[in-house]
mmCIF file of C-alpha atoms in Angstrom:
data_model
loop_
_atom_site.group_PDB
_atom_site.id
_atom_site.type_symbol
_atom_site.label_atom_id
_atom_site.label_comp_id
_atom_site.label_asym_id
_atom_site.label_seq_id
_atom_site.Cartn_x
_atom_site.Cartn_y
_atom_site.Cartn_z
ATOM 1 C CA UNK A 285 82.913 32.828 41.117
ATOM 2 C CA UNK A 286 85.350 31.198 43.473
ATOM 3 C CA UNK A 287 86.805 27.718 43.124
ATOM 4 C CA UNK A 288 84.369 26.014 45.531
ATOM 5 C CA UNK A 289 81.363 27.181 43.498
ATOM 6 C CA UNK A 290 82.848 25.638 40.350
ATOM 7 C CA UNK A 291 83.524 22.446 42.296
ATOM 8 C CA UNK A 292 79.829 22.165 43.299
ATOM 9 C CA UNK A 293 78.692 22.815 39.731
ATOM 10 C CA UNK A 294 81.074 20.156 38.386
ATOM 11 C CA UNK A 295 80.057 17.533 40.954
ATOM 12 C CA UNK A 296 76.359 18.293 40.415
ATOM 13 C CA UNK A 297 76.752 17.916 36.642
ATOM 14 C CA UNK A 298 78.678 14.650 37.005
ATOM 15 C CA UNK A 299 76.059 13.141 39.288
ATOM 16 C CA UNK A 300 73.230 14.226 36.980
ATOM 17 C CA UNK A 301 74.883 12.895 33.835
ATOM 18 C CA UNK A 302 75.944 9.660 35.544
ATOM 19 C CA UNK A 303 72.296 8.813 36.279
ATOM 20 C CA UNK A 304 71.299 9.746 32.748
ATOM 21 C CA UNK A 305 74.048 7.552 31.296
ATOM 22 C CA UNK A 306 72.946 4.663 33.515
ATOM 23 C CA UNK A 307 69.377 5.121 32.306
ATOM 24 C CA UNK A 308 70.460 5.034 28.670
ATOM 25 C CA UNK A 309 72.639 1.968 29.245
ATOM 26 C CA UNK A 310 69.893 0.050 31.061
ATOM 27 C CA UNK A 311 66.886 1.159 29.019
ATOM 28 C CA UNK A 312 67.415 -1.468 26.337
ATOM 29 C CA UNK A 313 67.244 -4.235 28.946
ATOM 30 C CA UNK A 314 64.033 -3.111 30.652
ATOM 31 C CA UNK A 315 60.767 -4.684 29.583
ATOM 32 C CA UNK A 316 58.162 -1.900 29.559
ATOM 33 C CA UNK A 317 55.398 -4.448 30.195
ATOM 34 C CA UNK A 318 57.041 -6.028 33.250
ATOM 35 C CA UNK A 319 55.322 -6.054 36.620
ATOM 36 C CA UNK A 320 57.884 -3.612 38.039
ATOM 37 C CA UNK A 321 57.302 -1.068 35.278
ATOM 38 C CA UNK A 322 53.517 -1.373 35.598
ATOM 39 C CA UNK A 323 53.842 -0.856 39.365
ATOM 40 C CA UNK A 324 56.053 2.200 38.784
ATOM 41 C CA UNK A 325 53.480 3.667 36.400
ATOM 42 C CA UNK A 326 50.687 3.043 38.933
ATOM 43 C CA UNK A 327 52.660 4.797 41.680
ATOM 44 C CA UNK A 328 53.323 7.769 39.388
ATOM 45 C CA UNK A 329 49.618 8.057 38.504
ATOM 46 C CA UNK A 330 48.636 7.757 42.171
ATOM 47 C CA UNK A 331 51.030 10.548 43.157
ATOM 48 C CA UNK A 332 49.670 12.763 40.396
ATOM 49 C CA UNK A 333 46.071 12.059 41.448
ATOM 50 C CA UNK A 334 46.945 12.877 45.055
ATOM 51 C CA UNK A 335 48.542 16.182 44.080
ATOM 52 C CA UNK A 336 45.558 17.157 41.953
ATOM 53 C CA UNK A 337 43.141 16.236 44.754
ATOM 54 C CA UNK A 338 45.154 18.333 47.194
ATOM 55 C CA UNK A 339 45.069 21.299 44.813
ATOM 56 C CA UNK A 340 41.282 21.033 44.646
ATOM 57 C CA UNK A 341 40.463 20.269 48.294
ATOM 58 C CA UNK A 342 43.188 22.121 50.226
ATOM 59 C CA UNK A 343 44.921 24.636 47.943
ATOM 60 C CA UNK A 344 47.520 27.154 49.068
ATOM 61 C CA UNK A 345 47.953 30.782 48.049
ATOM 62 C CA UNK A 346 45.686 32.476 45.537
ATOM 63 C CA UNK A 347 43.938 29.252 44.566
ATOM 64 C CA UNK A 348 42.841 28.881 48.188
ATOM 65 C CA UNK A 349 40.918 32.142 47.867
ATOM 66 C CA UNK A 350 38.558 30.614 45.293
ATOM 67 C CA UNK A 351 35.421 28.752 46.265
ATOM 68 C CA UNK A 352 35.465 24.959 46.324
ATOM 69 C CA UNK A 353 32.663 24.737 43.748
ATOM 70 C CA UNK A 354 34.779 26.807 41.343
ATOM 71 C CA UNK A 355 37.753 24.467 41.679
ATOM 72 C CA UNK A 356 35.541 21.401 41.279
ATOM 73 C CA UNK A 357 33.808 22.974 38.281
ATOM 74 C CA UNK A 358 37.145 23.816 36.662
ATOM 75 C CA UNK A 359 38.315 20.232 37.141
ATOM 76 C CA UNK A 360 35.071 18.934 35.644
ATOM 77 C CA UNK A 361 35.290 21.250 32.638
ATOM 78 C CA UNK A 362 38.934 20.295 32.117
ATOM 79 C CA UNK A 363 38.071 16.582 32.138
ATOM 80 C CA UNK A 364 35.086 17.074 29.841
ATOM 81 C CA UNK A 365 37.098 19.020 27.256
ATOM 82 C CA UNK A 366 39.992 16.570 27.586
ATOM 83 C CA UNK A 367 37.763 13.639 26.614
ATOM 84 C CA UNK A 368 35.694 15.522 24.024
ATOM 85 C CA UNK A 369 38.806 16.731 22.221
ATOM 86 C CA UNK A 370 40.352 13.245 21.947
ATOM 87 C CA UNK A 371 42.527 13.400 25.063
ATOM 88 C CA UNK A 372 44.087 16.776 24.384
ATOM 89 C CA UNK A 373 45.897 17.814 27.562
ATOM 90 C CA UNK A 374 46.584 21.423 26.458
ATOM 91 C CA UNK A 375 42.933 22.012 25.535
ATOM 92 C CA UNK A 376 41.685 20.439 28.765
ATOM 93 C CA UNK A 377 44.025 22.504 30.918
ATOM 94 C CA UNK A 378 43.198 25.687 29.002
ATOM 95 C CA UNK A 379 39.438 25.082 29.341
ATOM 96 C CA UNK A 380 39.711 24.403 33.074
ATOM 97 C CA UNK A 381 41.851 27.485 33.626
ATOM 98 C CA UNK A 382 39.496 29.644 31.547
ATOM 99 C CA UNK A 383 36.497 28.376 33.524
ATOM 100 C CA UNK A 384 38.191 29.111 36.842
ATOM 101 C CA UNK A 385 39.226 32.601 35.725
ATOM 102 C CA UNK A 386 35.735 33.370 34.437
ATOM 103 C CA UNK A 387 34.016 32.157 37.604
ATOM 104 C CA UNK A 388 36.486 34.056 39.780
ATOM 105 C CA UNK A 389 35.809 37.253 37.818
ATOM 106 C CA UNK A 390 32.025 36.788 37.926
ATOM 107 C CA UNK A 391 31.766 35.788 41.596
ATOM 108 C CA UNK A 392 34.657 37.693 43.155
ATOM 109 C CA UNK A 393 32.551 38.874 46.105
ATOM 110 C CA UNK A 394 31.581 35.340 47.167
ATOM 111 C CA UNK A 395 33.580 34.034 50.144
ATOM 112 C CA UNK A 396 35.770 31.008 49.587
ATOM 113 C CA UNK A 397 35.159 27.733 51.377
ATOM 114 C CA UNK A 398 38.062 26.457 53.423
ATOM 115 C CA UNK A 399 38.013 23.065 55.191
ATOM 116 C CA UNK A 400 39.855 24.588 58.160
ATOM 117 C CA UNK A 401 37.074 27.104 58.874
#
């Protein structure tokens, strides 16, 4: 590795650790129940919901080759298992993935629905 590559690695590490150090230094002064923190949490949840909706409605790649009803069914199964198993994220994700894989294997000859068609 030449000297410029080491320079970029060093600067990247310094910037990363500077933000982490600032977070540690300021974390004791932040009220987790403040309006700003609640707003930040709401924005994070909204972004996550938007990404999940996009994965279901307009997926890219291999997921786009599955039928819409399969993706909706997998999301429904994942939510059902999540709530039935006392909010277990790993079990919900595993159940949704298993449902989608099973439906894809059973109905592989069925054409996928695409909103752009």
